[in-house]
Coordinates of C-alpha atoms in Angstrom, one line a residue:
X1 CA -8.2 -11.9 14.2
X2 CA -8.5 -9.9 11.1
X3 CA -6.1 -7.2 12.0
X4 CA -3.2 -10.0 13.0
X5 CA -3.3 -11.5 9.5
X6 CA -2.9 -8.6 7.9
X7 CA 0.0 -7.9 9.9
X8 CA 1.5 -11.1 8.9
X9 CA 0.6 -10.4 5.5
X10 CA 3.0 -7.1 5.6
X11 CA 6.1 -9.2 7.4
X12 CA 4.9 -11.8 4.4
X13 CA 5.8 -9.8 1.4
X14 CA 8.7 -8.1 3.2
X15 CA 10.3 -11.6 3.9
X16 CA 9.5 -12.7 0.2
X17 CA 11.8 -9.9 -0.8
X18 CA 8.6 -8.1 -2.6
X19 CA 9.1 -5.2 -0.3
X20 CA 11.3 -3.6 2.2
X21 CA 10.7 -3.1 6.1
X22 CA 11.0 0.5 5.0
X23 CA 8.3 0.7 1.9
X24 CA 5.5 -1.6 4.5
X25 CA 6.1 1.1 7.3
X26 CA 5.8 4.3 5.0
X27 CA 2.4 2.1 3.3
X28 CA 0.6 1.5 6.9
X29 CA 1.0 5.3 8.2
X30 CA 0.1 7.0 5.2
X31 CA -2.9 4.7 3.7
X32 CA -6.1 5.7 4.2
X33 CA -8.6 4.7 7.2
X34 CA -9.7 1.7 6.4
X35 CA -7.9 0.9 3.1
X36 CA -6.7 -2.6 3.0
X37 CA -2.8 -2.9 3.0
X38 CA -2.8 -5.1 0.2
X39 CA -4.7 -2.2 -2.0
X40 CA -2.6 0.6 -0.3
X41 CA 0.9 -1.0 -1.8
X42 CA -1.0 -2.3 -5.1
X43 CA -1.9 2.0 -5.3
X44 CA 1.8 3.0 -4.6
X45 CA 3.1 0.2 -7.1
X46 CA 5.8 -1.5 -4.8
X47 CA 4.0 -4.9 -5.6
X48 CA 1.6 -6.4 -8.2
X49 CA -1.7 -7.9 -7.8
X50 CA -0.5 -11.3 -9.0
X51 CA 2.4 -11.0 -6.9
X52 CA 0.5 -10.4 -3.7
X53 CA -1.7 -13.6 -4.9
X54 CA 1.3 -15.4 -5.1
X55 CA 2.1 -14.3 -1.3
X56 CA -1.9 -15.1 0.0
X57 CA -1.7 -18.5 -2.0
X58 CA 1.6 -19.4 -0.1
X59 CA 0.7 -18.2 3.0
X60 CA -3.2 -19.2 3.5
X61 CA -2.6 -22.9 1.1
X62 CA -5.8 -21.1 -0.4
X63 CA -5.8 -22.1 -4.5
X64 CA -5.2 -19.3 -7.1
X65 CA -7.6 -19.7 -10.3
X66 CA -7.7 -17.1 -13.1
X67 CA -11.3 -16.8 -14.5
X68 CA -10.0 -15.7 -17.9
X69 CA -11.4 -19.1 -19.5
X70 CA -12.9 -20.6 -16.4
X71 CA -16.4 -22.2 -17.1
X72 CA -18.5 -20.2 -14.4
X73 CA -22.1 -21.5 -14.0
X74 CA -24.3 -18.7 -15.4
X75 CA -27.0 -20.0 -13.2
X76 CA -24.9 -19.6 -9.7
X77 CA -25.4 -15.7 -10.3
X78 CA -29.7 -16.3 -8.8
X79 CA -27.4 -17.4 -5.5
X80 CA -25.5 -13.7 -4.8
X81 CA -26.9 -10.7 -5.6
X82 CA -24.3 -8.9 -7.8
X83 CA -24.1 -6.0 -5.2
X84 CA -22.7 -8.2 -2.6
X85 CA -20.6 -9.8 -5.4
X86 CA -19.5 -6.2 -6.3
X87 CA -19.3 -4.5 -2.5
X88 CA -17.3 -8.1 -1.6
X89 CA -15.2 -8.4 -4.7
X90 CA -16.6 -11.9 -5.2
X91 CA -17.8 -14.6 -7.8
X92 CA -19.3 -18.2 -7.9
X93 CA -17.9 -20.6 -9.2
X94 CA -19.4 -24.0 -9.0
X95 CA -21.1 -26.0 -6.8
X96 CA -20.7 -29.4 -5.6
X97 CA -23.3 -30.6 -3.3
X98 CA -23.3 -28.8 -0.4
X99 CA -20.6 -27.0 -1.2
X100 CA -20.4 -23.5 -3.0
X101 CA -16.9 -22.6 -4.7
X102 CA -16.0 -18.7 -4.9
X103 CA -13.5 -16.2 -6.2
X104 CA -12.4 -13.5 -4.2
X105 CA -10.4 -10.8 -4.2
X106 CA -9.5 -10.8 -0.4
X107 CA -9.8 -14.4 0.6
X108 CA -9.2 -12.8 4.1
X109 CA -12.3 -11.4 4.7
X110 CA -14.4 -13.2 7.0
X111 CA -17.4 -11.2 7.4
X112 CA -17.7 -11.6 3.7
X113 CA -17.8 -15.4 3.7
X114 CA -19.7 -15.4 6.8
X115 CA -22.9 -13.7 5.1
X116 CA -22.2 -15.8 1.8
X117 CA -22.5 -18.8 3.9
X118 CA -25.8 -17.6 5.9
X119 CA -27.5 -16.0 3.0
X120 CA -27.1 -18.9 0.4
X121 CA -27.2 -21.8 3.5
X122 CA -23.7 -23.8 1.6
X123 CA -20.4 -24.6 2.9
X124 CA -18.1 -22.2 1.5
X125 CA -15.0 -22.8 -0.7
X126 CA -12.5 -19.7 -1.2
X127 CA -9.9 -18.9 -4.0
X128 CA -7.8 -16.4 -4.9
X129 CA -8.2 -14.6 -8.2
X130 CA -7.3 -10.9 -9.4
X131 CA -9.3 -7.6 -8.7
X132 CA -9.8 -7.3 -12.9
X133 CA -10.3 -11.0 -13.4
X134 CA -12.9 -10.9 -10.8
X135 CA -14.9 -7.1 -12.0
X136 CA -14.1 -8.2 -15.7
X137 CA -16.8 -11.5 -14.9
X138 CA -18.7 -9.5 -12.8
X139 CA -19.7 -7.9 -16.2
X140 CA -19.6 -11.0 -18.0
X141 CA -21.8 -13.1 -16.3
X142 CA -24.2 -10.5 -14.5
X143 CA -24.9 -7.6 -17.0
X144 CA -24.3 -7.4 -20.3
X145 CA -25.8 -10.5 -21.2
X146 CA -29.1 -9.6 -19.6
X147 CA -29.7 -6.0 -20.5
X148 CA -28.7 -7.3 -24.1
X149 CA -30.9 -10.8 -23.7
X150 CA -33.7 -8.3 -23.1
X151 CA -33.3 -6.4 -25.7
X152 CA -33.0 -9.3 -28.1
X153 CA -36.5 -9.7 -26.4
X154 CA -38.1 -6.3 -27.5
X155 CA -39.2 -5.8 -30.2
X156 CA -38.0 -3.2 -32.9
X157 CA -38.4 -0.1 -31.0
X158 CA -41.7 2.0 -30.9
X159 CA -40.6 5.7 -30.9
X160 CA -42.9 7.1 -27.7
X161 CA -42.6 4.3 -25.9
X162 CA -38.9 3.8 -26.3
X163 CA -38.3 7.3 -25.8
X164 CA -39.0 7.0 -21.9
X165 CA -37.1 3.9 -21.7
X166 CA -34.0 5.8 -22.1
X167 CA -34.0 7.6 -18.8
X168 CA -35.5 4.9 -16.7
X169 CA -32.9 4.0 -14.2
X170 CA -33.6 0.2 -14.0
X171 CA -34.3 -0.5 -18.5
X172 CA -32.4 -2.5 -20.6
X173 CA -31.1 0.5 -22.7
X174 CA -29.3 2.6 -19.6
X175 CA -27.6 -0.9 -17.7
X176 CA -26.2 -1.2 -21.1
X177 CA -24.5 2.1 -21.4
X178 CA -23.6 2.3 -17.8
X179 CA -22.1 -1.3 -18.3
X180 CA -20.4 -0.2 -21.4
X181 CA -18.8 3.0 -19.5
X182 CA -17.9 0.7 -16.4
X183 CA -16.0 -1.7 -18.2
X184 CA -14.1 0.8 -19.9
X185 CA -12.9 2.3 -16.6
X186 CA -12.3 -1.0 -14.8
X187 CA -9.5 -2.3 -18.4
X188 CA -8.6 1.4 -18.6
X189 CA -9.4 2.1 -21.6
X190 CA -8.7 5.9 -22.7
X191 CA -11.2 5.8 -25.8
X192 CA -14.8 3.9 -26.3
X193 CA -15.4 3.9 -29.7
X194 CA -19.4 2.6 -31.1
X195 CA -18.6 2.0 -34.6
X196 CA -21.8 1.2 -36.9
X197 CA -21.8 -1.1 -39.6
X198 CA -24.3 -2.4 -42.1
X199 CA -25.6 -5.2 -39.8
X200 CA -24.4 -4.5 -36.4
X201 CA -22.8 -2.3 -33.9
X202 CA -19.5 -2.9 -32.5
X203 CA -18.1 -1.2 -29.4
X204 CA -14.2 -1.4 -29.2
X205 CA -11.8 -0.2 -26.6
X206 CA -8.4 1.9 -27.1
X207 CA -6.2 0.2 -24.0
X208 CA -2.5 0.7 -23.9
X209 CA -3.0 2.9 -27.2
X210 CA -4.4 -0.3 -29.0
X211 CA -8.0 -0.4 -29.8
X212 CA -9.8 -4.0 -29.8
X213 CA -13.0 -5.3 -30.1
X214 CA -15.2 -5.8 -26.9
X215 CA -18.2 -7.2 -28.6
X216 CA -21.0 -6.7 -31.3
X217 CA -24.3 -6.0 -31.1
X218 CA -27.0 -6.4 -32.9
X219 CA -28.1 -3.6 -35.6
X220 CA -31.7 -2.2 -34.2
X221 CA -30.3 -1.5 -30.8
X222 CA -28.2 1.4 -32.4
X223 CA -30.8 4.2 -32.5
X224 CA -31.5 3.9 -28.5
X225 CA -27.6 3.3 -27.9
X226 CA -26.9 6.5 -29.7
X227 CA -29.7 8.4 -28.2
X228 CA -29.0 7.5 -24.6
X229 CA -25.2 8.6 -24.8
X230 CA -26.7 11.8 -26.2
X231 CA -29.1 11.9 -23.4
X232 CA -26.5 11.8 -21.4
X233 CA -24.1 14.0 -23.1
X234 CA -26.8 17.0 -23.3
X235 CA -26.6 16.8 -27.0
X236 CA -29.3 17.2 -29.3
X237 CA -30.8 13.5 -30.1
X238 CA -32.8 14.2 -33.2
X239 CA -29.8 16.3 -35.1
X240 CA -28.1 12.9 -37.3
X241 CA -26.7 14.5 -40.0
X242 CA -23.8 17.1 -38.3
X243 CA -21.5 16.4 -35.8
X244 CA -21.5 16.9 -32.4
X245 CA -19.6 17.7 -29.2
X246 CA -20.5 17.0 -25.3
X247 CA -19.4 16.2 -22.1
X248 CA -20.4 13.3 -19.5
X249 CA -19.5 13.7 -16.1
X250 CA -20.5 10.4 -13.9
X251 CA -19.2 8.2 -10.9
X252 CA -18.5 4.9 -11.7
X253 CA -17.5 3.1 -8.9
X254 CA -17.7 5.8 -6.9
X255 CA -15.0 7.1 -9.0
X256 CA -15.5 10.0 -10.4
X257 CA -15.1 10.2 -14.2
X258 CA -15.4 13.1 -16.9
X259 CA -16.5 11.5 -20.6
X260 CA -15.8 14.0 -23.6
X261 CA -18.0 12.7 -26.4
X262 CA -18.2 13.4 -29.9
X263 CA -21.0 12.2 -32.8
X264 CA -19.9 11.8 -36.5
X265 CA -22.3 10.6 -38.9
X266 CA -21.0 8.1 -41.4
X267 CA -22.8 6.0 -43.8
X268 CA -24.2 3.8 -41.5
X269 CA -25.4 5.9 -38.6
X270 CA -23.7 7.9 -36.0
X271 CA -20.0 6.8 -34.9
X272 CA -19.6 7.9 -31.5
X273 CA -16.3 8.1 -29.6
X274 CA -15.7 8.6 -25.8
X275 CA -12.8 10.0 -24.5
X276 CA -12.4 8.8 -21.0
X277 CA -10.6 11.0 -18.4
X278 CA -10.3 9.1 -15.2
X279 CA -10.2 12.2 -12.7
X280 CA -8.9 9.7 -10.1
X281 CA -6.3 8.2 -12.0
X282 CA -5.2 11.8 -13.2
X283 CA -1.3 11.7 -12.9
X284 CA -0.5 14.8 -11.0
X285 CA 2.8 14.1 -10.1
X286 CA 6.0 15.1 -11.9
X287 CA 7.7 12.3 -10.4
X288 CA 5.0 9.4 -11.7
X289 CA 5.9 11.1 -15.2
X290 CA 9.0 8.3 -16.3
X291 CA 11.5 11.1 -16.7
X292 CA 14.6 9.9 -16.1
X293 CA 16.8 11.4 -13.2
X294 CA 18.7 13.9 -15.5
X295 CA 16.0 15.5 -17.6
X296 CA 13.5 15.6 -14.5
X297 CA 15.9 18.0 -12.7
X298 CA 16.2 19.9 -16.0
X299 CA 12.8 20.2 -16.1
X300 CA 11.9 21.4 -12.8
X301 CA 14.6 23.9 -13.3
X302 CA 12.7 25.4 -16.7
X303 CA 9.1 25.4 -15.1
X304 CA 10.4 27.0 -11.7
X305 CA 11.8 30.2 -13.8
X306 CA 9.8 33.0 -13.3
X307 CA 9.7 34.1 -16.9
X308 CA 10.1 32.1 -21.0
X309 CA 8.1 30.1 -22.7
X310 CA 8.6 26.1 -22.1
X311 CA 6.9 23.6 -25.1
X312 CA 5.6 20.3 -24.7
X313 CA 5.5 18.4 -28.2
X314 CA 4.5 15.4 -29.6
X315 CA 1.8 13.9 -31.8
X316 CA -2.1 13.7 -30.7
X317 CA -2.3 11.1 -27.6
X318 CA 1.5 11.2 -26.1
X319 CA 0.5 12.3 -22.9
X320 CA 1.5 16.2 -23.6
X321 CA -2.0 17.4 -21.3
X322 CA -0.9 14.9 -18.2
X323 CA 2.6 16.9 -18.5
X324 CA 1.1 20.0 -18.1
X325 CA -0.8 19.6 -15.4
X326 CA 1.6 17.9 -13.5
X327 CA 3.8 20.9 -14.0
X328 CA 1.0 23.1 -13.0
X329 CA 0.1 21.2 -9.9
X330 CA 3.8 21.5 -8.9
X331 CA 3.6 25.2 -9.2
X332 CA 0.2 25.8 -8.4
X333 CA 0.2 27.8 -4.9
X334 CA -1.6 30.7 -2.8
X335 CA 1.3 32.8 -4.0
X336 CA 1.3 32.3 -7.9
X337 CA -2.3 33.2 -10.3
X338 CA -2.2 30.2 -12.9
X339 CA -4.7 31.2 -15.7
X340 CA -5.1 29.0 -18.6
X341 CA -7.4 28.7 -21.8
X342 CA -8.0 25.4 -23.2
X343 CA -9.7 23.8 -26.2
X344 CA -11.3 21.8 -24.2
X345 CA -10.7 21.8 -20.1
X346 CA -9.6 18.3 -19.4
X347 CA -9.3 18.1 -16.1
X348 CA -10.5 20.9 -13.0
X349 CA -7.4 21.9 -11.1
X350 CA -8.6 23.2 -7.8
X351 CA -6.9 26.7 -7.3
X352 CA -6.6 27.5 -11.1
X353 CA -8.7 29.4 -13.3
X354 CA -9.5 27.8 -16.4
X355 CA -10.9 29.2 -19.5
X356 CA -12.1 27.7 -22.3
X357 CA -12.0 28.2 -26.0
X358 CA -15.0 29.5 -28.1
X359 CA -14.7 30.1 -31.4
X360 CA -18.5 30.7 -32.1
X361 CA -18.5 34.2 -29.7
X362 CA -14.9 35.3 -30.6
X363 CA -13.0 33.8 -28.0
X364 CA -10.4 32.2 -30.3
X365 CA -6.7 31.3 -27.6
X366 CA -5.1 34.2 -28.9
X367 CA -7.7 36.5 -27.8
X368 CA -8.7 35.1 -24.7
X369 CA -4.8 35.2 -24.4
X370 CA -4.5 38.8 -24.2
X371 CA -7.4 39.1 -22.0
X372 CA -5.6 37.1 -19.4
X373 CA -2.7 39.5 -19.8
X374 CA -4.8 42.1 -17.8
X375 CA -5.5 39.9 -15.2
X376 CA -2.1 40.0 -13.6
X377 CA -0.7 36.6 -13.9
X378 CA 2.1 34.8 -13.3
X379 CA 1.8 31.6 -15.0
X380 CA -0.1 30.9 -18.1
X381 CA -0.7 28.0 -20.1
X382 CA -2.1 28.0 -23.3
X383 CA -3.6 24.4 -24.4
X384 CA -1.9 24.3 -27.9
X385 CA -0.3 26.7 -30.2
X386 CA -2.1 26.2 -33.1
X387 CA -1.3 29.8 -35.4
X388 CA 1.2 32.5 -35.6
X389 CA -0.8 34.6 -33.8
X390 CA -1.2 32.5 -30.9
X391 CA 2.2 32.2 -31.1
X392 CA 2.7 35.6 -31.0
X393 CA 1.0 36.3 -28.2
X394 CA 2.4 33.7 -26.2
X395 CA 6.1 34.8 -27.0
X396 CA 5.4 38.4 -26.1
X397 CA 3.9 37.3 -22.5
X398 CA 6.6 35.3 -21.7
X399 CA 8.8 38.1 -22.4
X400 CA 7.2 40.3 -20.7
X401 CA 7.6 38.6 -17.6
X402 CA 5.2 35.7 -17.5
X403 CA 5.9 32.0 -17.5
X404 CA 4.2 30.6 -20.3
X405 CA 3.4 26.5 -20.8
X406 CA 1.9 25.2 -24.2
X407 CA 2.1 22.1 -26.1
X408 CA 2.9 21.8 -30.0
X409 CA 2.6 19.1 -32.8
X410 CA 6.0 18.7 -33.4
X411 CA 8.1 15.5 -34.0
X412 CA 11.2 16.5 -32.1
X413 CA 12.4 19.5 -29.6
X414 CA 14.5 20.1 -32.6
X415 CA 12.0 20.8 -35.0
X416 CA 9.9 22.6 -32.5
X417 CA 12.4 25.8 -33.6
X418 CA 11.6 25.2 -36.9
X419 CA 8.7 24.9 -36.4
X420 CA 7.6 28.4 -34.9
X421 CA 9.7 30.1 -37.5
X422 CA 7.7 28.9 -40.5
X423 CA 4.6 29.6 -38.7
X424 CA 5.9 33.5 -38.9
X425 CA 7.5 33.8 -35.6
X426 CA 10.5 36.2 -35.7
X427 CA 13.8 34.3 -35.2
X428 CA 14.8 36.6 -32.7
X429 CA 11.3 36.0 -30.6
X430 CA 12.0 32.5 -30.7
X431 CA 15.6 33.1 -29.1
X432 CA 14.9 35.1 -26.8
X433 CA 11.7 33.7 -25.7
X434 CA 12.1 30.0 -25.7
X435 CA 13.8 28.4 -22.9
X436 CA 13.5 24.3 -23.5
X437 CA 11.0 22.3 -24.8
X438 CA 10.5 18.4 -24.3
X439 CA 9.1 16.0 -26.8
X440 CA 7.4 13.3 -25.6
X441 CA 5.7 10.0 -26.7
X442 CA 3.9 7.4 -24.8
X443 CA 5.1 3.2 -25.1
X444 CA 3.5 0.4 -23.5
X445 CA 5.1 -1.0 -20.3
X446 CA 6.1 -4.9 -20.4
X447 CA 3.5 -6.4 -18.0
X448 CA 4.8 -6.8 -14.4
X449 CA 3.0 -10.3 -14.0
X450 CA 4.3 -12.2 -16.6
X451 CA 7.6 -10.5 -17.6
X452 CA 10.5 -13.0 -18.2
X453 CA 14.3 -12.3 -19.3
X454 CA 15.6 -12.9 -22.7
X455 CA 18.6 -12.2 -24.4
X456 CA 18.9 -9.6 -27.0
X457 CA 18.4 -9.9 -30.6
X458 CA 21.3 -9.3 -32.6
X459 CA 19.5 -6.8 -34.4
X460 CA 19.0 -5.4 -30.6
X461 CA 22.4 -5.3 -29.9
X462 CA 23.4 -3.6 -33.0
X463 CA 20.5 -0.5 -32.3
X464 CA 22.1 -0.4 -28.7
X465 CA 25.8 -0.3 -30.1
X466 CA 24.8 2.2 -32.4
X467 CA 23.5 4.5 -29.6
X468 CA 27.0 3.7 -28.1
X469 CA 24.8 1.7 -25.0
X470 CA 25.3 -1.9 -23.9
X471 CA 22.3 -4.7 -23.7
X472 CA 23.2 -7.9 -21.8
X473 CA 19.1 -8.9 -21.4
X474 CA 16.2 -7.7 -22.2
X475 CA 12.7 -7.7 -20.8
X476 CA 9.5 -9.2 -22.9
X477 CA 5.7 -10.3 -21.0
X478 CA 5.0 -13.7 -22.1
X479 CA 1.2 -13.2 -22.1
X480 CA -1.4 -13.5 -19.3
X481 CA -4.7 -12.4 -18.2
X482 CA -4.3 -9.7 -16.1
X483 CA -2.8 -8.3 -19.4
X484 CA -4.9 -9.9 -21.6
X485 CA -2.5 -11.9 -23.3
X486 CA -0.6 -8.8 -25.3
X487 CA 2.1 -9.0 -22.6
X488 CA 2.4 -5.3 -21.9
X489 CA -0.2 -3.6 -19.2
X490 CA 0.3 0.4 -18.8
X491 CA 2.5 2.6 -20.3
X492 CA 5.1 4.7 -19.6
X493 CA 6.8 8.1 -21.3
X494 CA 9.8 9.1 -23.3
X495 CA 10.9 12.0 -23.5
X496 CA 13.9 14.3 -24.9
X497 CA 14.6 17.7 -23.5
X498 CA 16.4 20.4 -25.0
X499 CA 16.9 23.2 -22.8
X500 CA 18.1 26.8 -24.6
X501 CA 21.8 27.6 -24.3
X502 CA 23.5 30.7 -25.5
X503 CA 25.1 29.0 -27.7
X504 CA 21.7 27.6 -29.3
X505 CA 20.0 31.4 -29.2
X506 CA 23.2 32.8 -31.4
X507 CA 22.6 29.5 -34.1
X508 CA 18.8 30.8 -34.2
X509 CA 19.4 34.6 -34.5
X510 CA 22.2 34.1 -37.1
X511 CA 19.8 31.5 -39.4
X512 CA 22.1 28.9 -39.7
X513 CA 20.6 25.2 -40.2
X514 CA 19.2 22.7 -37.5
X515 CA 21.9 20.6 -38.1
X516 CA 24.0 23.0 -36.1
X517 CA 21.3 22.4 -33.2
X518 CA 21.7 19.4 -33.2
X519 CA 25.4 19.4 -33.2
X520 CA 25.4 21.7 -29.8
X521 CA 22.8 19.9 -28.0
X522 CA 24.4 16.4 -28.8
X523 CA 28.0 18.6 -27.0
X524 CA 25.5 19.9 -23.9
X525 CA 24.9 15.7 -23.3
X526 CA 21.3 16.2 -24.7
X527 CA 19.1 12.9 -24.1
X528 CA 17.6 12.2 -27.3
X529 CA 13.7 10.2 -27.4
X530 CA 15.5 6.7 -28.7
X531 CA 18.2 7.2 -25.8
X532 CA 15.8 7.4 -23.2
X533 CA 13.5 4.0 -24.7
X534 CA 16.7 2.3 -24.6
X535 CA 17.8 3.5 -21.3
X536 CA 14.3 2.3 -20.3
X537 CA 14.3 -0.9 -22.2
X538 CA 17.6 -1.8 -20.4
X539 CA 15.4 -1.3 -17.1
X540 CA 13.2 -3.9 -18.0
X541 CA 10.5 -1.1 -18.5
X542 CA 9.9 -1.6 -22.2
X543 CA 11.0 -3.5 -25.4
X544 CA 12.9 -2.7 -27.9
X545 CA 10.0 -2.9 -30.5
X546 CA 7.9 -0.1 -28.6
X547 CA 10.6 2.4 -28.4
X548 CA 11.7 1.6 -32.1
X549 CA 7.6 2.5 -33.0
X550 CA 7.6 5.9 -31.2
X551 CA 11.3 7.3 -32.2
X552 CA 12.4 6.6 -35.4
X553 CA 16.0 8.2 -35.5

């Protein structure tokens, strides 16, 4: 009965002109065993979740509700255990008599509803309601609230006694943390920050590249809070007064998930931030990247050259390390040996070896640098050129026959020339080694749920004309919950690539001004970083506004 449905849900979407015949046939062979077609084309992005909803709702009459604000009955959560709520993708609702009212995810699944209706003995009522609407309550209404209720309940902690609480499994302290790191992975968050203040703790969130609040707690909870993510993070938990550096490595979800943690006391106690580095959500693919169709051939072209040096740029958090590895997984093969030293390895790529940086015994990137020389490889990439000695190095491998990748905090490919000459670099080094870089900056995407049509701005049309482009409408996300009311959910990349022409080598040897650059690259149809926002803007990607705060030019 099942499998029919889900047929019908396939010829559903296709029919509702979410997908073609052609997309739904390339989704069913290639998902995995047992993967639900709904999840398999939410995973390949040819629909969205509130759009397949939308479909169920039509299809089924079965009501859509969004729990954002929705007055759940704390006291329904004694009815279903949350692993069955979790395992089923489920949540009470309300009950009327004999009748219990649920959320699920998949309002198709029978066997689901069948043990609900046996294990709690009430008629049950389905609705619809979002993946994250549904895990975000899960958290809400099962956790949180407990592990910190019984808390609230202890009292001030007593050092020996505390002290084992914080590797129990099943105490207050560790549901807390795990709860902390879960919800971070479920909104995608890419930072956890646990900020102290003088009479409480607040944990906020960086989603999208914005940080917001998640919630407070209260003060005497913070010594255990900090310890336990120490704990967990092998650092040492009675050093307060220096900074320090670990790693977490957990599944969450059965997702597995690498944590890179770091302690820095201020005045009110330790602030500890988190980066998260969803190893399942690692974008390994060059196509996923956002370039556009023109700089992604130009791009392959640089990195499939068996010899030069090709730059990533951009400031702290544009997405430079995802680049990289893409590029390495595209080249990564039984034929090639990819070495590369990092500061620190962000994510294991099977096949590659990966080195990383330690100051404290010597091993600085410029020296492990020339130790990879003698290890005959062919592709190296160093994790950032930091000094002109690094810099150095890395120039003299790629001339002497080695493709080298690195990133560097520049503000424009441009510059990036500059750049290396004031750090020392010989002019003629940098000619004759460089052969492109791409600068590249992260904006948030306009969220696919709630995204309408607007005209343009006058002021819009003016920043088009001026870039010699056209707008007719523009895209902007009114405000929902799956993206929590900002309007924008994801992001996507920019990027500018300036691939080395003769022409370009001869302006570097001879000295003459970046202006001149700029002049040839703008004649070899270069696509500059505001170009491709608005090129992306006019897809209905983006707005205005976020290109306009990444690329000002």
């Amino acid at each position: 009965m099942k499998k029919q449905e889900r047929k019908r849900l396939g010829d559903l979407l296709v029919e509702a002109g979410l997908i073609t015949k052609e997309q739904l046939e390339e989704t069913l062979k290639e998902k995995a065993p047992g993967q639900k077609l709904g999840d398999a084309l939410l995973q390949r992005g040819y629909i969205t979740e509130q759009q397949l909803i939308e479909v169920l709702e039509f299809q089924l009459g079965i009501p859509h509700v969004s729990l954002y604000r929705y007055p759940i009955d704390p006291k329904l959560m004694n009815l279903v255990p949350k692993e069955f709520a979790k395992r089923n993708m489920l949540i009470p609702l309300k009950q009327e008599g004999d009748r219990l009212f649920v959320a699920m995810a998949d309002p198709m699944d029978f066997f689901a509803i069948d043990d609900l209706r046996l294990s709690t003995g009430f008629h049950i009522e389905v609705a619809i309601a979002s993946k994250d609407d549904i895990l975000r309550a899960i958290n809400k209404y099962y956790d949180i609230d407990d592990s910190v209720e019984e808390f609230l309940n202890i009292a001030p902690p007593q050092e020996v006694r505390e002290q084992e609480k914080l590797v129990e499994d099943d105490s207050p302290i560790v549901r807390l943390v795990n709860q902390i790191l879960q919800m971070a992975v479920e909104q995608r968050a890419s930072d956890i920050h646990i900020d102290p203040h003088e009479t409480k703790v607040v944990i906020r969130y960086r989603i999208d590249g914005i940080l917001r609040t998640e919630r407070a707690l209260p003060k005497h909870m913070q010594g255990m809070l900090t310890a336990r993510i120490k704990i967990l993070a092998n650092m040492d938990i009675t050093e307060h007064r220096v900074p320090q550096d670990g790693r977490i490595k957990m599944n969450i979800d059965f997702h597995p998930v690498d944590l890179r943690v770091s302690t820095l006391p201020t005045i009110y106690g330790e602030k500890i931030v988190m980066r998260v580095l969803d190893l399942g959500a690692a974008l390994n693919d060059l196509n996923k990247l956002g370039f556009n169709k023109l700089n992604l051939q130009r791009f392959i072209q640089l990195i499939e050259q068996p010899t030069g040096i090709v730059l990533i740029t951009g400031p702290t958090g544009s997405g430079k390390s995802s680049t990289l590895y893409a590029a390495l997984n595209r080249l990564n093969g039984e034929h090639v040996n990819i070495i590369t030293i990092e500061d620190p390895v962000e994510y294991q790529l099977e096949g590659v070896n990966q080195i990383q940086v330690n100051p404290n015994v010597g091993m600085t990137f410029a020296e492990g640098l020339r130790s990879i020389l003698r290890q005959d490889p062919n592709i190296i990439m160093v994790g950032e050129i930091r000094d002109r000695e690094t810099a150095e190095v890395a120039i003299r491998a790629s001339l002497t026959g080695h493709l080298v990748l690195s990133t560097l905090h520049t503000n424009d490919a441009l510059s990036t020339v500059a750049r290396l000459i004031d750090m020392g670099v010989e002019p003629f080094l940098v000619a004759t080694s460089l052969s492109g870089v791409v600068s590249q900056r992260l904006v948030r995407r306009v969220c696919r749920d709630c995204q309408e049509e607007q005209e343009p701005t006058k002021r819009e049309i003016d920043i088009f004309a001026r870039r010699g482009l056209k707008i007719e409408k523009v895209m902007r996300g009114r405000g929902c919950p799956t993206c929590n009311m900002t309007g924008y959910k994801g992001r996507i990349a920019l990027h500018e690539l300036m691939v080395m022409s003769d022409e370009m080598r001869k302006v570097i040897l001879n000295g003459e001004p970046l202006s001149k650059l700029r002049e040839i690259a703008i004649k070899n149809k270069m696509i500059f970083l505001i170009d491709d926002g608005l090129l992306k803007v006019k897809q209905g990607l983006t707005t205005t506004e976020e290109v306009l705060r990444v690329s000002i030019g």
